Amino acid sequence: MILLGRMLGAFGVRGQIKIESWTEPREAIFGYQPWILRDPQGRQREFKGARGKPSGKHLVASLPGIEDRDAVEAMRGTEILVPRSALPAPQPGEFYWVDLEGLRVVNLQGVDFGTVSHLFSTGANDVMSVQGDRNRLVPFVEPDYVTSVDFDSGVITVDWDPDF
């Protein structure tokens, strides 16, 4: 399952909900349905028919069968997941973040930094969190800092000072 976003809470009083989407573009999340909704307690259910639009830095969505603010507030923190098979194959030179997680990271001098635990966006660029002897945050900027991604060997090579 691939995590595409999460529900942030109510928007207005008519049962709309704010959604944080990690798809690109962010509205693409509505094209990957049905969703598997996983609430903060870990319970899952399938859901289809969500539609929405951008509103500021989030999306505002309407969910069939959910029509009041209290029902929406109960969904706060719910994760939106889809099966990996629902996503299109990445174009050459593109990567899904989930495909990078777990890859080993080494620099040009062969220093092993550890493995990618997760990625996040800062707005300016994406950043890899690399867990090894310590946590390193390495900008995922090609070719400036990320010089190669080799899925066959499971290694990302970076031009990054090990002391930074």
Short mmCIF file of C-alpha atoms in Angstrom, two decimals:
data_model
loop_
_atom_site.label_atom_id
_atom_site.label_comp_id
_atom_site.label_asym_id
_atom_site.label_seq_id
_atom_site.Cartn_x
_atom_site.Cartn_y
_atom_site.Cartn_z
CA MET A 1 0.00 0.00 0.00
CA ILE A 2 1.22 3.48 -0.87
CA LEU A 3 0.44 6.44 1.38
CA LEU A 4 -0.85 9.32 -0.77
CA GLY A 5 -2.13 11.74 1.85
CA ARG A 6 -4.07 12.26 5.05
CA MET A 7 -7.18 13.92 6.30
CA LEU A 8 -6.57 17.04 8.36
CA GLY A 9 -10.03 17.95 9.66
CA ALA A 10 -13.26 19.72 8.88
CA PHE A 11 -13.62 22.55 6.41
CA GLY A 12 -16.80 24.50 7.02
CA VAL A 13 -20.01 23.01 8.37
CA ARG A 14 -21.28 20.97 5.40
CA GLY A 15 -19.15 17.87 5.78
CA GLN A 16 -16.16 18.88 3.69
CA ILE A 17 -12.70 17.85 4.80
CA LYS A 18 -9.20 19.30 4.33
CA ILE A 19 -6.78 16.84 2.80
CA GLU A 20 -3.00 16.95 2.62
CA SER A 21 -1.97 15.28 -0.65
CA TRP A 22 1.51 14.07 -1.53
CA THR A 23 0.72 13.40 -5.18
CA GLU A 24 2.06 15.57 -7.98
CA PRO A 25 0.01 17.46 -8.87
CA ARG A 26 -1.75 17.28 -5.54
CA GLU A 27 -5.23 17.02 -7.14
CA ALA A 28 -4.14 13.71 -8.72
CA ILE A 29 -5.04 11.98 -5.45
CA PHE A 30 -8.68 11.95 -6.61
CA GLY A 31 -7.72 9.89 -9.67
CA TYR A 32 -6.40 6.98 -7.58
CA GLN A 33 -9.58 5.45 -6.22
CA PRO A 34 -10.79 3.46 -4.43
CA TRP A 35 -8.89 4.65 -1.39
CA ILE A 36 -8.02 2.53 1.57
CA LEU A 37 -8.65 4.75 4.59
CA ARG A 38 -6.63 3.86 7.71
CA ASP A 39 -7.72 5.67 10.86
CA PRO A 40 -5.30 6.53 13.70
CA GLN A 41 -6.28 3.29 15.49
CA GLY A 42 -5.19 1.25 12.44
CA ARG A 43 -8.68 0.25 11.26
CA GLN A 44 -9.01 0.18 7.47
CA ARG A 45 -11.91 0.48 5.07
CA GLU A 46 -12.29 0.96 1.34
CA PHE A 47 -13.78 4.22 0.12
CA LYS A 48 -14.62 5.55 -3.35
CA GLY A 49 -16.25 8.61 -4.83
CA ALA A 50 -14.21 11.38 -3.15
CA ARG A 51 -13.94 14.57 -5.16
CA GLY A 52 -12.42 17.91 -4.37
CA LYS A 53 -10.48 20.99 -5.33
CA PRO A 54 -7.45 23.00 -4.20
CA SER A 55 -7.87 25.45 -1.35
CA GLY A 56 -4.70 27.20 -0.27
CA LYS A 57 -1.97 24.65 0.40
CA HIS A 58 -4.44 21.79 0.90
CA LEU A 59 -7.38 20.21 -0.89
CA VAL A 60 -11.00 20.43 0.18
CA ALA A 61 -12.94 17.24 -0.47
CA SER A 62 -16.49 15.99 -0.35
CA LEU A 63 -16.93 12.34 0.59
CA PRO A 64 -20.13 10.49 -0.32
CA GLY A 65 -22.16 9.61 2.77
CA ILE A 66 -20.26 12.03 5.01
CA GLU A 67 -22.28 15.18 5.33
CA ASP A 68 -21.73 16.79 8.71
CA ARG A 69 -18.85 18.37 10.54
CA ASP A 70 -18.81 15.84 13.40
CA ALA A 71 -18.42 12.88 11.02
CA VAL A 72 -15.59 14.70 9.26
CA GLU A 73 -13.82 15.59 12.52
CA ALA A 74 -13.91 11.90 13.46
CA MET A 75 -11.78 11.27 10.35
CA ARG A 76 -8.99 13.65 11.40
CA GLY A 77 -5.62 11.90 11.01
CA THR A 78 -6.96 9.21 8.68
CA GLU A 79 -4.40 8.15 6.08
CA ILE A 80 -5.27 7.73 2.40
CA LEU A 81 -3.60 4.71 0.80
CA VAL A 82 -3.85 2.91 -2.53
CA PRO A 83 -2.32 -0.34 -3.80
CA ARG A 84 1.03 0.17 -5.58
CA SER A 85 -0.58 -1.34 -8.69
CA ALA A 86 -2.94 1.68 -8.89
CA LEU A 87 -0.04 4.01 -9.67
CA PRO A 88 1.36 4.47 -13.17
CA ALA A 89 4.93 3.40 -13.83
CA PRO A 90 7.33 6.30 -13.24
CA GLN A 91 8.87 7.94 -16.29
CA PRO A 92 12.62 7.48 -16.87
CA GLY A 93 14.52 9.56 -14.32
CA GLU A 94 11.47 9.80 -12.01
CA PHE A 95 11.01 7.93 -8.75
CA TYR A 96 8.28 7.25 -6.27
CA TRP A 97 9.54 8.11 -2.82
CA VAL A 98 8.47 4.69 -1.56
CA ASP A 99 10.84 3.08 -4.09
CA LEU A 100 13.79 5.00 -2.61
CA GLU A 101 13.06 4.02 0.99
CA GLY A 102 15.41 1.31 2.17
CA LEU A 103 18.10 1.99 -0.44
CA ARG A 104 21.66 2.35 0.84
CA VAL A 105 23.26 5.79 0.50
CA VAL A 106 26.99 6.22 -0.14
CA ASN A 107 28.98 9.28 -1.11
CA LEU A 108 31.47 9.61 -3.96
CA GLN A 109 34.32 8.52 -1.65
CA GLY A 110 32.46 5.32 -0.72
CA VAL A 111 31.44 6.40 2.81
CA ASP A 112 28.28 4.48 3.76
CA PHE A 113 25.70 6.87 5.25
CA GLY A 114 23.06 4.21 5.97
CA THR A 115 19.64 3.72 4.37
CA VAL A 116 16.85 6.04 3.32
CA SER A 117 14.17 5.95 6.02
CA HIS A 118 11.82 8.45 4.36
CA LEU A 119 11.65 11.57 2.21
CA PHE A 120 9.87 14.86 2.71
CA SER A 121 9.39 18.09 0.84
CA THR A 122 10.60 21.44 2.11
CA GLY A 123 8.92 23.40 -0.67
CA ALA A 124 12.29 24.27 -2.18
CA ASN A 125 13.32 20.64 -2.75
CA ASP A 126 12.81 17.09 -1.53
CA VAL A 127 15.01 15.78 1.27
CA MET A 128 16.12 12.22 2.11
CA SER A 129 16.34 11.24 5.75
CA VAL A 130 19.20 8.75 5.90
CA GLN A 131 19.59 6.58 9.01
CA GLY A 132 23.04 5.21 9.75
CA ASP A 133 25.61 5.99 12.41
CA ARG A 134 23.54 9.18 12.74
CA ASN A 135 20.62 10.76 10.93
CA ARG A 136 21.60 12.78 7.86
CA LEU A 137 19.32 14.99 5.82
CA VAL A 138 20.44 15.02 2.19
CA PRO A 139 18.67 17.16 -0.42
CA PHE A 140 17.34 14.99 -3.25
CA VAL A 141 18.61 17.33 -5.95
CA GLU A 142 19.92 15.74 -9.13
CA PRO A 143 22.68 15.97 -10.25
CA ASP A 144 23.99 18.46 -7.67
CA TYR A 145 23.80 16.15 -4.63
CA VAL A 146 22.26 12.89 -5.90
CA THR A 147 24.56 11.66 -8.64
CA SER A 148 22.94 8.26 -9.29
CA VAL A 149 20.15 5.94 -8.22
CA ASP A 150 20.86 2.27 -8.94
CA PHE A 151 17.89 0.07 -8.12
CA ASP A 152 19.73 -3.08 -9.25
CA SER A 153 22.41 -2.64 -6.58
CA GLY A 154 20.11 -0.83 -4.15
CA VAL A 155 22.42 2.17 -3.86
CA ILE A 156 21.98 5.94 -4.11
CA THR A 157 25.27 7.77 -4.67
CA VAL A 158 25.50 11.31 -3.36
CA ASP A 159 28.00 14.15 -3.53
CA TRP A 160 27.74 14.97 0.17
CA ASP A 161 30.29 15.59 2.94
CA PRO A 162 29.98 12.86 5.61
CA ASP A 163 30.61 15.43 8.35
CA PHE A 164 27.68 17.60 7.31
#
